[in-house]
Short mmCIF file of C-alpha atoms in Angstrom, two decimals:
data_model
loop_
_atom_site.label_atom_id
_atom_site.label_comp_id
_atom_site.label_asym_id
_atom_site.label_seq_id
_atom_site.Cartn_x
_atom_site.Cartn_y
_atom_site.Cartn_z
CA UNK H 1223 0.00 0.00 0.00
CA UNK H 1224 1.65 3.22 -1.10
CA UNK H 1225 1.04 6.87 -0.70
CA UNK H 1226 -2.38 7.96 -1.85
CA UNK H 1227 -2.03 10.88 -4.15
CA UNK H 1228 -5.52 11.07 -5.59
CA UNK H 1229 -7.66 14.01 -4.67
CA UNK H 1230 -10.88 15.52 -5.89
CA UNK H 1231 -10.32 18.54 -8.11
CA UNK H 1232 -6.80 19.84 -8.13
CA UNK H 1233 -4.82 20.72 -11.22
CA UNK H 1234 -5.91 17.74 -13.32
CA UNK H 1235 -6.00 18.60 -17.03
CA UNK H 1236 -9.50 19.17 -18.37
CA UNK H 1237 -10.88 16.28 -20.43
CA UNK H 1238 -13.81 16.26 -22.87
CA UNK H 1239 -15.80 13.23 -21.82
CA UNK H 1240 -18.59 11.20 -23.42
CA UNK H 1241 -20.75 9.33 -20.89
CA UNK H 1242 -22.30 6.10 -22.20
CA UNK H 1243 -24.72 5.00 -19.47
CA UNK H 1244 -28.36 3.94 -19.68
CA UNK H 1245 -29.20 4.57 -16.03
CA UNK H 1246 -30.18 8.26 -16.05
CA UNK H 1247 -29.59 8.81 -12.33
CA UNK H 1248 -26.08 7.45 -12.55
CA UNK H 1249 -25.41 9.46 -15.72
CA UNK H 1250 -26.71 12.67 -14.17
CA UNK H 1251 -24.70 12.27 -11.00
CA UNK H 1252 -21.62 11.33 -13.00
CA UNK H 1253 -22.01 14.51 -15.05
CA UNK H 1254 -22.06 16.57 -11.83
CA UNK H 1255 -18.99 14.73 -10.54
CA UNK H 1256 -17.11 15.27 -13.82
CA UNK H 1257 -17.93 18.94 -13.66
CA UNK H 1258 -16.67 19.11 -10.05
CA UNK H 1259 -13.46 17.48 -11.24
CA UNK H 1260 -13.01 20.17 -13.87
CA UNK H 1261 -13.92 18.06 -16.89
CA UNK H 1262 -16.48 18.72 -19.61
CA UNK H 1263 -19.22 16.26 -20.50
CA UNK H 1264 -19.69 16.44 -24.27
CA UNK H 1265 -22.66 14.09 -24.29
CA UNK H 1266 -24.63 11.36 -22.57
CA UNK H 1267 -25.74 8.29 -24.54
CA UNK H 1268 -28.03 5.52 -23.33
CA UNK H 1269 -27.92 3.26 -26.40
CA UNK H 1270 -25.13 1.96 -28.61
CA UNK H 1271 -26.41 3.89 -31.67
CA UNK H 1272 -26.49 7.17 -29.78
CA UNK H 1273 -23.07 6.48 -28.32
CA UNK H 1274 -21.44 5.78 -31.68
CA UNK H 1275 -23.14 8.81 -33.29
CA UNK H 1276 -22.03 11.09 -30.45
CA UNK H 1277 -18.51 9.66 -30.71
CA UNK H 1278 -18.37 10.55 -34.42
CA UNK H 1279 -19.73 14.07 -33.89
CA UNK H 1280 -17.80 15.05 -30.74
CA UNK H 1281 -14.49 13.13 -30.91
CA UNK H 1282 -14.24 13.01 -27.10
CA UNK H 1283 -10.91 12.68 -25.24
CA UNK H 1284 -12.41 10.01 -23.01
CA UNK H 1285 -15.50 7.81 -23.25
CA UNK H 1286 -16.81 6.21 -20.05
CA UNK H 1287 -18.74 3.18 -21.26
CA UNK H 1288 -21.17 0.93 -19.37
CA UNK H 1289 -21.54 -2.63 -20.73
CA UNK H 1290 -25.32 -2.85 -20.37
CA UNK H 1291 -27.14 -0.21 -22.37
CA UNK H 1292 -30.78 0.25 -23.38
CA UNK H 1293 -30.28 -2.10 -26.34
CA UNK H 1294 -28.55 -4.85 -24.34
CA UNK H 1295 -24.91 -5.69 -23.55
CA UNK H 1296 -23.77 -3.52 -26.44
CA UNK H 1297 -21.17 -1.52 -24.52
CA UNK H 1298 -18.45 -3.84 -25.85
CA UNK H 1299 -19.31 -2.97 -29.45
CA UNK H 1300 -19.48 0.72 -28.50
CA UNK H 1301 -15.98 0.50 -26.99
CA UNK H 1302 -14.68 -1.10 -30.17
CA UNK H 1303 -16.21 1.58 -32.35
CA UNK H 1304 -15.15 4.54 -30.21
CA UNK H 1305 -11.59 3.29 -29.67
CA UNK H 1306 -11.13 3.11 -33.45
CA UNK H 1307 -10.70 6.89 -33.25
CA UNK H 1308 -7.12 7.44 -32.01
CA UNK H 1309 -8.22 10.66 -30.31
CA UNK H 1310 -10.54 8.81 -27.92
CA UNK H 1311 -9.50 6.83 -24.83
CA UNK H 1312 -12.22 4.37 -23.81
CA UNK H 1313 -12.68 3.34 -20.17
CA UNK H 1314 -15.36 0.83 -19.17
CA UNK H 1315 -17.47 1.75 -16.18
CA UNK H 1316 -19.53 -1.26 -15.24
CA UNK H 1317 -20.86 -3.58 -12.56
CA UNK H 1318 -20.46 -6.37 -15.08
CA UNK H 1319 -16.72 -6.61 -15.62
CA UNK H 1320 -17.06 -10.33 -16.38
CA UNK H 1321 -18.54 -9.47 -19.77
CA UNK H 1322 -15.47 -7.55 -20.87
CA UNK H 1323 -13.61 -9.57 -23.53
CA UNK H 1324 -9.94 -10.45 -22.98
CA UNK H 1325 -8.76 -7.76 -25.41
CA UNK H 1326 -10.94 -5.15 -23.63
CA UNK H 1327 -12.46 -4.22 -27.03
CA UNK H 1328 -9.98 -1.38 -27.38
CA UNK H 1329 -10.64 0.09 -23.92
CA UNK H 1330 -7.68 0.89 -21.65
CA UNK H 1331 -9.28 -0.27 -18.41
CA UNK H 1332 -12.36 -0.58 -16.24
CA UNK H 1333 -13.78 1.35 -13.30
CA UNK H 1334 -15.80 -1.11 -11.20
CA UNK H 1335 -19.30 -0.14 -10.16
CA UNK H 1336 -20.24 0.78 -7.51
CA UNK H 1337 -17.41 3.29 -7.76
CA UNK H 1338 -16.29 5.99 -5.38
CA UNK H 1339 -15.69 9.55 -6.51
CA UNK H 1340 -12.02 9.16 -5.63
CA UNK H 1341 -11.59 6.23 -8.02
CA UNK H 1342 -13.31 8.08 -10.87
CA UNK H 1343 -11.13 11.11 -10.17
CA UNK H 1344 -7.97 9.00 -9.89
CA UNK H 1345 -8.65 7.01 -13.05
CA UNK H 1346 -9.33 10.16 -15.08
CA UNK H 1347 -6.25 11.85 -13.68
CA UNK H 1348 -4.19 8.80 -14.66
CA UNK H 1349 -5.62 8.83 -18.19
CA UNK H 1350 -5.07 12.58 -18.53
CA UNK H 1351 -1.46 12.35 -17.33
CA UNK H 1352 -0.72 9.45 -19.70
CA UNK H 1353 -2.32 11.28 -22.65
CA UNK H 1354 -0.19 14.33 -21.85
CA UNK H 1355 2.91 12.10 -21.88
CA UNK H 1356 3.56 12.47 -18.16
CA UNK H 1357 4.44 9.70 -15.72
CA UNK H 1358 1.40 8.52 -13.76
CA UNK H 1359 0.77 6.07 -10.96
CA UNK H 1360 -2.18 3.78 -10.32
CA UNK H 1361 -1.29 3.11 -6.71
CA UNK H 1362 -4.20 3.19 -4.29
CA UNK H 1363 -6.76 2.92 -7.10
CA UNK H 1364 -8.20 -0.52 -6.31
CA UNK H 1365 -11.45 0.20 -8.11
CA UNK H 1366 -9.71 0.89 -11.44
CA UNK H 1367 -8.16 -1.97 -13.39
CA UNK H 1368 -5.97 -1.45 -16.43
CA UNK H 1369 -6.35 -3.72 -19.50
CA UNK H 1370 -3.43 -6.04 -20.34
CA UNK H 1371 -2.36 -3.65 -23.09
CA UNK H 1372 -3.86 -0.54 -21.45
CA UNK H 1373 -0.52 1.09 -20.78
CA UNK H 1374 0.60 0.60 -24.39
CA UNK H 1375 -2.67 2.04 -25.64
CA UNK H 1376 -2.17 5.13 -23.51
CA UNK H 1377 1.41 5.54 -24.76
CA UNK H 1378 1.24 5.10 -28.54
CA UNK Q 402 -2.20 -83.76 -12.36
CA UNK Q 403 1.58 -84.18 -11.94
CA UNK Q 404 3.69 -87.25 -12.29
CA UNK Q 405 4.45 -87.30 -8.55
CA UNK Q 406 0.76 -87.25 -7.64
CA UNK Q 407 0.12 -89.98 -10.16
CA UNK Q 408 2.85 -92.16 -8.71
CA UNK Q 409 1.58 -91.57 -5.19
CA UNK Q 410 -1.66 -93.42 -5.97
CA UNK Q 411 -1.42 -97.00 -4.70
CA UNK Q 412 -1.68 -99.53 -7.52
CA UNK Q 413 -4.70 -101.23 -5.99
CA UNK Q 414 -6.76 -98.05 -6.21
CA UNK Q 415 -6.01 -97.31 -9.82
CA UNK Q 416 -8.34 -99.71 -11.48
CA UNK Q 417 -11.36 -99.83 -9.26
CA UNK Q 418 -11.73 -96.75 -7.11
CA UNK Q 419 -10.30 -94.17 -9.55
CA UNK Q 420 -12.27 -95.46 -12.51
CA UNK Q 421 -15.52 -95.39 -10.56
CA UNK Q 422 -14.72 -91.93 -9.07
CA UNK Q 423 -14.09 -90.49 -12.54
CA UNK Q 424 -17.11 -92.18 -14.10
CA UNK Q 425 -19.47 -90.81 -11.52
CA UNK Q 426 -17.86 -87.35 -11.12
CA UNK Q 427 -20.24 -84.47 -11.85
CA UNK Q 428 -17.38 -82.84 -13.78
CA UNK Q 429 -17.60 -83.75 -17.48
CA UNK Q 430 -14.47 -85.67 -18.49
CA UNK Q 431 -13.18 -87.22 -21.68
CA UNK Q 432 -10.12 -89.29 -22.65
CA UNK Q 433 -8.64 -89.46 -26.14
CA UNK Q 434 -5.92 -91.66 -27.47
CA UNK Q 435 -3.08 -90.11 -29.50
CA UNK Q 436 -3.07 -92.91 -32.05
CA UNK Q 437 -0.79 -91.17 -34.61
CA UNK Q 438 -2.47 -87.80 -34.10
CA UNK Q 439 -6.06 -88.84 -34.85
CA UNK Q 440 -7.09 -88.44 -31.18
CA UNK Q 441 -10.25 -90.59 -31.12
CA UNK Q 442 -12.41 -90.46 -28.00
CA UNK Q 443 -11.82 -93.65 -26.01
CA UNK Q 444 -13.67 -92.82 -22.81
CA UNK Q 445 -16.16 -90.19 -21.51
CA UNK Q 446 -18.08 -90.02 -18.26
CA UNK Q 447 -21.82 -89.59 -17.82
CA UNK Q 448 -21.46 -85.90 -17.03
CA UNK Q 449 -19.72 -85.38 -20.41
CA UNK Q 450 -22.59 -87.19 -22.21
CA UNK Q 451 -25.09 -85.02 -20.32
CA UNK Q 452 -23.18 -81.81 -21.20
CA UNK Q 453 -22.93 -82.57 -24.91
CA UNK Q 454 -26.22 -84.41 -25.35
CA UNK Q 455 -24.59 -87.31 -27.23
CA UNK Q 456 -24.86 -91.02 -26.43
CA UNK Q 457 -21.63 -92.96 -25.90
CA UNK Q 458 -21.88 -94.81 -29.22
CA UNK Q 459 -22.15 -91.50 -31.06
CA UNK Q 460 -18.88 -90.28 -29.51
CA UNK Q 461 -16.77 -93.36 -29.41
CA UNK Q 462 -13.85 -93.21 -31.86
CA UNK Q 463 -14.71 -89.65 -33.00
CA UNK Q 464 -12.48 -86.59 -32.64
CA UNK Q 465 -13.54 -83.79 -30.23
CA UNK Q 466 -13.62 -81.44 -33.23
CA UNK Q 467 -17.16 -82.78 -33.76
CA UNK Q 468 -18.25 -80.42 -30.94
CA UNK Q 469 -17.07 -77.30 -32.79
CA UNK Q 470 -19.22 -75.07 -34.94
CA UNK Q 471 -19.50 -71.69 -36.67
CA UNK Q 472 -18.98 -69.56 -33.52
CA UNK Q 473 -16.00 -71.54 -32.31
CA UNK Q 474 -12.93 -69.34 -32.24
CA UNK Q 475 -10.46 -70.64 -34.87
CA UNK Q 476 -7.47 -69.10 -33.15
CA UNK Q 477 -8.17 -70.90 -29.87
CA UNK Q 478 -8.61 -74.16 -31.78
CA UNK Q 479 -5.24 -73.60 -33.47
CA UNK Q 480 -3.58 -72.98 -30.10
CA UNK Q 481 -5.11 -76.17 -28.69
CA UNK Q 482 -3.84 -78.16 -31.69
CA UNK Q 483 -0.34 -76.69 -31.28
CA UNK Q 484 -0.28 -77.57 -27.55
CA UNK Q 485 -1.48 -81.11 -28.22
CA UNK Q 486 1.06 -81.60 -31.05
CA UNK Q 487 3.83 -80.61 -28.61
CA UNK Q 488 2.44 -82.73 -25.79
CA UNK Q 489 1.78 -79.73 -23.54
CA UNK Q 490 -1.17 -79.21 -21.22
CA UNK Q 491 -3.55 -76.38 -22.02
CA UNK Q 492 -6.53 -74.42 -20.70
CA UNK Q 493 -9.10 -72.78 -22.93
CA UNK Q 494 -12.61 -71.48 -23.17
CA UNK Q 495 -14.33 -72.32 -26.41
CA UNK Q 496 -17.77 -72.28 -27.94
CA UNK Q 497 -18.93 -75.92 -28.41
CA UNK Q 498 -22.17 -77.31 -29.82
CA UNK Q 499 -24.46 -79.93 -28.33
CA UNK Q 500 -26.12 -82.65 -30.38
CA UNK Q 501 -29.29 -80.54 -30.59
CA UNK Q 502 -27.29 -77.67 -32.14
CA UNK Q 503 -27.37 -75.36 -29.12
CA UNK Q 504 -24.04 -73.81 -28.20
CA UNK Q 505 -22.31 -73.43 -24.83
CA UNK Q 506 -19.07 -71.99 -23.53
CA UNK Q 507 -16.83 -74.91 -22.70
CA UNK Q 508 -14.07 -74.20 -20.18
CA UNK Q 509 -11.65 -77.06 -20.55
CA UNK Q 510 -8.32 -78.28 -19.28
CA UNK Q 511 -6.28 -80.63 -21.46
CA UNK Q 512 -3.41 -82.66 -20.11
CA UNK Q 513 -1.22 -85.36 -21.66
CA UNK Q 514 -1.12 -88.84 -20.17
CA UNK Q 515 2.27 -90.59 -20.51
CA UNK Q 516 3.31 -94.23 -20.43
CA UNK Q 517 6.26 -95.73 -18.54
CA UNK Q 518 8.71 -94.52 -21.24
CA UNK Q 519 7.41 -90.97 -20.95
CA UNK Q 520 5.71 -90.99 -24.35
CA UNK Q 521 2.28 -89.26 -24.58
CA UNK Q 522 -0.29 -91.93 -25.22
CA UNK Q 523 -3.55 -90.20 -24.26
CA UNK Q 524 -5.05 -86.79 -23.61
CA UNK Q 525 -7.31 -86.24 -20.67
CA UNK Q 526 -9.76 -83.31 -20.57
CA UNK Q 527 -12.11 -81.98 -17.88
CA UNK Q 528 -14.80 -79.52 -18.87
CA UNK Q 529 -17.09 -76.94 -17.31
CA UNK Q 530 -20.05 -75.13 -18.79
CA UNK Q 531 -19.05 -71.47 -18.70
CA UNK Q 532 -22.10 -70.14 -20.53
CA UNK Q 533 -23.49 -68.57 -17.35
CA UNK Q 534 -20.22 -66.78 -16.69
CA UNK Q 535 -20.02 -65.56 -20.27
CA UNK Q 536 -23.56 -64.26 -20.43
CA UNK Q 537 -22.86 -62.55 -17.09
CA UNK Q 538 -19.80 -60.90 -18.63
CA UNK Q 539 -21.82 -59.74 -21.60
CA UNK Q 540 -24.56 -58.45 -19.29
CA UNK Q 541 -21.92 -56.65 -17.21
CA UNK Q 542 -20.39 -55.02 -20.26
CA UNK Q 543 -23.81 -53.89 -21.45
CA UNK Q 544 -24.66 -52.63 -17.95
CA UNK Q 545 -21.36 -50.74 -17.80
CA UNK Q 546 -21.97 -49.09 -21.14
CA UNK Q 547 -25.46 -48.13 -20.02
CA UNK Q 548 -24.14 -46.82 -16.69
CA UNK Q 549 -21.46 -44.76 -18.41
CA UNK Q 550 -24.03 -43.29 -20.74
CA UNK Q 551 -26.29 -42.38 -17.82
CA UNK Q 552 -23.43 -40.89 -15.80
CA UNK Q 553 -22.33 -38.75 -18.73
CA UNK Q 554 -25.93 -37.67 -19.32
CA UNK Q 555 -26.30 -36.70 -15.67
CA UNK Q 556 -22.96 -34.93 -15.68
CA UNK Q 557 -24.04 -32.93 -18.71
CA UNK Q 558 -27.33 -32.08 -16.95
CA UNK Q 559 -25.49 -30.98 -13.80
CA UNK Q 560 -23.02 -28.92 -15.80
CA UNK Q 561 -25.86 -27.19 -17.61
CA UNK Q 562 -27.63 -26.49 -14.31
CA UNK Q 563 -24.43 -25.16 -12.79
CA UNK Q 564 -23.87 -22.88 -15.76
CA UNK Q 565 -27.41 -21.63 -15.41
CA UNK Q 566 -26.95 -20.93 -11.70
CA UNK Q 567 -23.61 -19.24 -12.29
CA UNK Q 568 -25.19 -17.00 -14.91
CA UNK Q 569 -27.98 -16.21 -12.46
CA UNK Q 570 -25.48 -15.38 -9.72
CA UNK Q 571 -23.60 -13.04 -12.06
CA UNK Q 572 -26.86 -11.39 -13.04
CA UNK Q 573 -27.87 -10.87 -9.40
CA UNK Q 574 -24.38 -9.60 -8.53
CA UNK Q 575 -24.56 -7.17 -11.42
CA UNK Q 576 -28.04 -5.98 -10.37
CA UNK Q 577 -26.96 -5.44 -6.76
CA UNK Q 578 -23.90 -3.44 -7.82
CA UNK Q 579 -25.91 -1.38 -10.26
CA UNK Q 580 -28.60 -0.69 -7.67
CA UNK Q 581 -26.01 0.35 -5.10
CA UNK Q 582 -24.64 2.76 -7.69
CA UNK Q 583 -28.12 4.13 -8.39
CA UNK Q 584 -28.85 4.57 -4.67
CA UNK Q 585 -25.54 6.31 -4.15
CA UNK Q 586 -26.10 8.53 -7.21
CA UNK Q 587 -29.58 9.41 -5.93
CA UNK Q 588 -28.22 10.52 -2.56
CA UNK Q 589 -25.43 12.54 -4.13
CA UNK Q 590 -27.78 14.18 -6.64
CA UNK Q 591 -30.14 15.22 -3.87
CA UNK Q 592 -27.20 16.45 -1.81
CA UNK Q 593 -26.00 18.60 -4.69
CA UNK Q 594 -29.42 20.24 -4.89
CA UNK Q 595 -29.73 20.77 -1.14
CA UNK Q 596 -28.46 24.04 0.30
CA UNK Q 597 -25.29 23.79 2.35
CA UNK Q 598 -26.01 22.75 5.90
CA UNK Q 599 -27.18 19.88 8.05
CA UNK Q 600 -29.45 18.26 5.47
CA UNK Q 601 -26.79 18.23 2.79
CA UNK Q 602 -24.23 16.84 5.25
CA UNK Q 603 -26.67 14.09 6.22
CA UNK Q 604 -27.23 13.12 2.58
CA UNK Q 605 -23.50 13.10 1.89
CA UNK Q 606 -22.97 11.06 5.03
CA UNK Q 607 -25.52 8.50 3.86
CA UNK Q 608 -23.92 8.33 0.41
CA UNK Q 609 -20.61 7.58 2.13
CA UNK Q 610 -22.11 4.81 4.23
CA UNK Q 611 -23.63 3.30 1.10
CA UNK Q 612 -20.19 3.66 -0.47
CA UNK Q 613 -18.63 1.68 2.39
CA UNK Q 614 -21.22 -1.09 1.96
CA UNK Q 615 -20.65 -1.00 -1.81
CA UNK Q 616 -16.94 -1.50 -1.32
CA UNK Q 617 -17.70 -4.56 0.83
CA UNK Q 618 -19.95 -5.95 -1.87
CA UNK Q 619 -17.40 -5.32 -4.60
CA UNK Q 620 -14.62 -7.01 -2.59
CA UNK Q 621 -16.75 -9.99 -1.60
CA UNK Q 622 -17.89 -10.75 -5.13
CA UNK Q 623 -14.74 -9.99 -7.08
CA UNK Q 624 -12.28 -12.16 -5.17
CA UNK Q 625 -14.01 -15.42 -6.14
CA UNK Q 626 -14.47 -16.38 -2.47
CA UNK Q 627 -17.90 -15.01 -1.62
CA UNK Q 628 -17.74 -16.34 1.93
CA UNK Q 629 -14.88 -14.22 3.18
CA UNK Q 630 -13.57 -10.72 3.16
CA UNK Q 631 -10.20 -9.26 4.11
CA UNK Q 632 -10.55 -6.40 6.59
CA UNK Q 633 -7.18 -4.93 5.64
CA UNK Q 634 -8.04 -4.80 1.96
CA UNK Q 635 -11.20 -2.92 2.88
CA UNK Q 636 -9.32 -0.57 5.22
CA UNK Q 637 -6.79 0.27 2.48
CA UNK Q 638 -9.54 1.17 0.07
CA UNK Q 639 -11.75 2.98 2.52
CA UNK Q 640 -8.97 4.99 4.19
CA UNK Q 641 -7.76 6.00 0.74
CA UNK Q 642 -11.23 7.50 0.13
CA UNK Q 643 -11.32 9.11 3.56
CA UNK Q 644 -7.93 10.77 3.23
CA UNK Q 645 -8.66 11.91 -0.30
CA UNK Q 646 -11.64 13.80 1.11
CA UNK Q 647 -9.59 15.66 3.73
CA UNK Q 648 -8.56 19.19 3.08
CA UNK Q 649 -5.19 20.50 4.05
CA UNK Q 650 -2.35 18.64 5.72
CA UNK Q 651 -3.48 19.10 9.26
CA UNK Q 652 -4.91 15.62 9.87
CA UNK Q 653 -2.63 12.59 9.77
CA UNK Q 654 -4.23 9.15 9.68
CA UNK Q 655 -2.17 6.07 10.46
CA UNK Q 656 -3.51 2.55 10.39
CA UNK Q 657 -2.21 -0.91 11.29
CA UNK Q 658 -4.79 -3.48 10.33
CA UNK Q 659 -4.17 -7.23 10.49
CA UNK Q 660 -5.04 -9.16 7.38
CA UNK Q 661 -8.10 -10.77 8.97
CA UNK Q 662 -10.40 -12.85 6.79
CA UNK Q 663 -13.90 -12.33 8.17
CA UNK Q 664 -17.13 -14.01 7.10
CA UNK Q 665 -19.48 -12.34 4.66
CA UNK Q 666 -22.00 -11.98 7.51
CA UNK Q 667 -19.52 -9.94 9.56
CA UNK Q 668 -18.11 -7.97 6.64
CA UNK Q 669 -20.82 -5.33 6.24
CA UNK Q 670 -21.25 -4.50 9.98
CA UNK Q 671 -17.48 -4.35 10.50
CA UNK Q 672 -17.01 -2.14 7.47
CA UNK Q 673 -19.79 0.18 8.60
CA UNK Q 674 -18.28 0.35 12.09
CA UNK Q 675 -14.79 1.16 10.81
CA UNK Q 676 -16.29 3.76 8.51
CA UNK Q 677 -18.23 5.51 11.31
CA UNK Q 678 -15.35 5.56 13.79
CA UNK Q 679 -12.73 6.76 11.33
CA UNK Q 680 -15.03 9.32 9.75
CA UNK Q 681 -16.16 10.65 13.12
CA UNK Q 682 -12.61 11.04 14.32
CA UNK Q 683 -11.45 12.78 11.18
CA UNK Q 684 -14.52 15.03 10.80
CA UNK Q 685 -15.34 15.96 14.36
CA UNK Q 686 -12.21 15.68 16.51
CA UNK Q 687 -10.46 18.61 14.87
CA UNK Q 688 -12.73 21.62 14.53
CA UNK Q 689 -11.48 25.11 13.75
CA UNK Q 690 -8.49 23.93 11.70
CA UNK Q 691 -7.06 22.16 14.69
CA UNK Q 692 -4.23 19.82 13.63
CA UNK Q 693 -3.99 16.28 14.89
CA UNK Q 694 -3.64 12.63 14.23
CA UNK Q 695 -5.93 9.60 14.11
CA UNK Q 696 -4.58 6.10 14.59
CA UNK Q 697 -6.50 2.94 13.83
CA UNK Q 698 -5.37 -0.56 14.73
CA UNK Q 699 -7.19 -3.84 14.27
CA UNK Q 700 -5.63 -7.05 15.50
CA UNK Q 701 -6.79 -10.61 15.68
CA UNK Q 702 -6.11 -12.25 19.05
CA UNK Q 703 -7.68 -15.23 20.86
CA UNK Q 704 -10.48 -15.73 18.35
CA UNK Q 705 -11.55 -12.10 18.51
CA UNK Q 706 -10.97 -8.91 16.60
CA UNK Q 707 -9.61 -6.06 18.73
CA UNK Q 708 -9.89 -2.58 17.32
CA UNK Q 709 -8.54 0.62 18.74
CA UNK Q 710 -9.32 4.06 17.32
CA UNK Q 711 -7.50 6.96 18.93
CA UNK Q 712 -7.32 10.63 18.14
CA UNK Q 713 -5.74 13.62 19.84
CA UNK Q 714 -8.65 15.89 19.05
CA UNK Q 715 -11.12 17.84 21.16
CA UNK Q 716 -12.68 14.81 22.81
CA UNK Q 717 -16.25 13.50 22.95
CA UNK Q 718 -17.72 16.18 25.19
CA UNK Q 719 -16.47 19.03 23.04
CA UNK Q 720 -17.45 17.61 19.65
CA UNK Q 721 -20.56 18.82 17.88
CA UNK Q 722 -23.12 16.43 19.37
CA UNK Q 723 -25.62 15.83 16.59
CA UNK Q 724 -23.84 14.14 13.67
CA UNK Q 725 -21.33 12.39 15.88
CA UNK Q 726 -24.22 11.20 18.02
CA UNK Q 727 -25.79 9.26 15.19
CA UNK Q 728 -22.46 7.76 14.25
CA UNK Q 729 -21.86 6.74 17.83
CA UNK Q 730 -25.19 4.98 18.26
CA UNK Q 731 -24.74 3.31 14.89
CA UNK Q 732 -21.41 1.92 16.10
CA UNK Q 733 -22.97 0.74 19.35
CA UNK Q 734 -25.79 -1.02 17.48
CA UNK Q 735 -23.35 -2.76 15.17
CA UNK Q 736 -21.13 -3.86 18.07
CA UNK Q 737 -24.20 -5.28 19.81
CA UNK Q 738 -25.20 -7.11 16.62
CA UNK Q 739 -21.71 -8.62 16.47
CA UNK Q 740 -21.95 -9.55 20.20
CA UNK Q 741 -18.90 -7.49 20.98
CA UNK Q 742 -17.96 -4.91 23.59
CA UNK Q 743 -17.14 -1.25 23.20
CA UNK Q 744 -15.50 1.25 25.56
CA UNK Q 745 -15.29 4.99 24.90
CA UNK Q 746 -12.86 6.99 26.92
CA UNK Q 747 -11.54 10.51 27.06
CA UNK Q 748 -7.81 10.81 26.78
CA UNK Q 749 -6.04 14.06 27.27
CA UNK Q 750 -6.27 15.20 24.68
CA UNK Q 751 -8.65 13.21 22.51
CA UNK Q 752 -10.86 10.17 22.36
CA UNK Q 753 -10.07 6.49 22.56
CA UNK Q 754 -12.49 3.80 21.40
CA UNK Q 755 -11.75 0.17 22.16
CA UNK Q 756 -13.79 -2.59 20.56
CA UNK Q 757 -13.64 -6.36 20.86
CA UNK Q 758 -15.70 -8.50 18.55
CA UNK Q 759 -15.69 -12.33 18.67
CA UNK Q 760 -14.99 -13.88 15.27
CA UNK Q 761 -17.61 -16.34 14.06
CA UNK Q 762 -16.94 -19.93 13.00
CA UNK Q 763 -16.45 -19.08 9.33
CA UNK Q 764 -13.99 -16.33 10.15
CA UNK Q 765 -12.08 -18.66 12.45
CA UNK Q 766 -11.96 -21.48 9.93
CA UNK Q 767 -8.74 -20.27 8.47
CA UNK Q 768 -6.16 -18.76 10.79
CA UNK Q 769 -4.88 -16.29 8.27
CA UNK Q 770 -1.54 -14.60 8.56
CA UNK Q 771 -2.20 -12.19 11.38
CA UNK Q 772 0.84 -10.02 11.30
CA UNK Q 773 -0.01 -6.37 11.07
CA UNK Q 774 1.79 -4.40 8.48
CA UNK Q 775 2.34 -0.83 9.33
CA UNK Q 776 0.55 1.22 6.74
CA UNK Q 777 2.15 4.44 5.64
CA UNK Q 778 1.02 7.73 7.14
CA UNK Q 779 -2.36 8.59 5.77
CA UNK Q 780 -1.61 12.20 5.22
CA UNK Q 781 -2.43 14.33 2.33
#
């Protein structure tokens, strides 16, 4: 157990984030949290079609993707589609991590639901630091798991 | 029948007693003479006639090949012929046919009979009807095949049922996690829309308690062992959250928690208790930017969990009574539920809370490594 460096807010770089979540209460609260953390929510999608369309029109920095959407367990396909755009980093955010395929469908990792605000903040800070080419640590972020090739994806 | 045994028979017995014993034996017997390799039957007892269904005059002078038929194994016949040609004894099981055409499994022994010069003059054979044994073997083989088929069918059924149940368990686990997230989001949403003050603090406090229970659920159902939960793993996670929420560097939190595996039944109450005590200490012991430290230890000793939470803050009497009051009674309720004891005391300065909780049978089942590892300073 190392030093915990994560904190809410702070000088984390601002990210443009697409929220793919069919549960409106969770989506709404997540939007508020992202705003508190200094990020911008570019859209909220509840279905795979919406998510892919919003991905094409907004080119988000990060997409937070639930596995179960209105049209079924289509989050995996959404992750594959959104991660095809090199500008977008996909992170799963799900209570159903068992449905994530071995290759993570192009996503860099998964935030386990139920999540705490600290883990969301820490995971986004990690992604932002990696995207900016800075060194970043995952220590103390038990609720965030990196994909096998997540680090490579974040450092192309 | 060895030469020594043969020689041991007194001469007087040979003709009368032996002949009558063999003739009347229930074991079918037959004697053939070598006679240049033709091997005609020269004697057979009544049991042999009964087994084969032939009368003596139908057998006399014939070769035993007359008993063979289409289902007789040619290879076995060839081996018998080879043994007889070499003057060896032999045992075999062979399909033979009765006079009426019905077949039977004939288990036979063949042994050469020698004269004074050692030359083989006759062959003696005793028989046994092995049909019963053979049909039993066939029945056994069929029964085994049937049994194997049924076992594999049942195994497939069980596997399918297990897969179904596993899928159901995953579905329920997913639902519970999702619902906990929704409940927590609801609380936080309402808190955001509530003006700053007691009500908002209460909503945030509830969201945190739900968060603590959510962490327990996540840890229980992700480790694969749904029956047990590691208190230290929880403490690491939870204290990380707690410290992240602190502002400034004025509060230092240190923790030494044994890696204690507790049962699922104890996990949620213990987690809630740890959450209340640590949160209370951090939030209420240091008002007005007072600096201080909180130390938390949890050790397993003599089948019980001993926890000690100390702070050097303002003490119980001085703390704002209302929110801490709820936390305190929550802790007392949980300790009572766990059949433990709790002692609050004022230290100068600060508060000391000592709790002992007996571990249940499931928690005691595995005496896990109980050495406490000093955690780093929980300071921001």
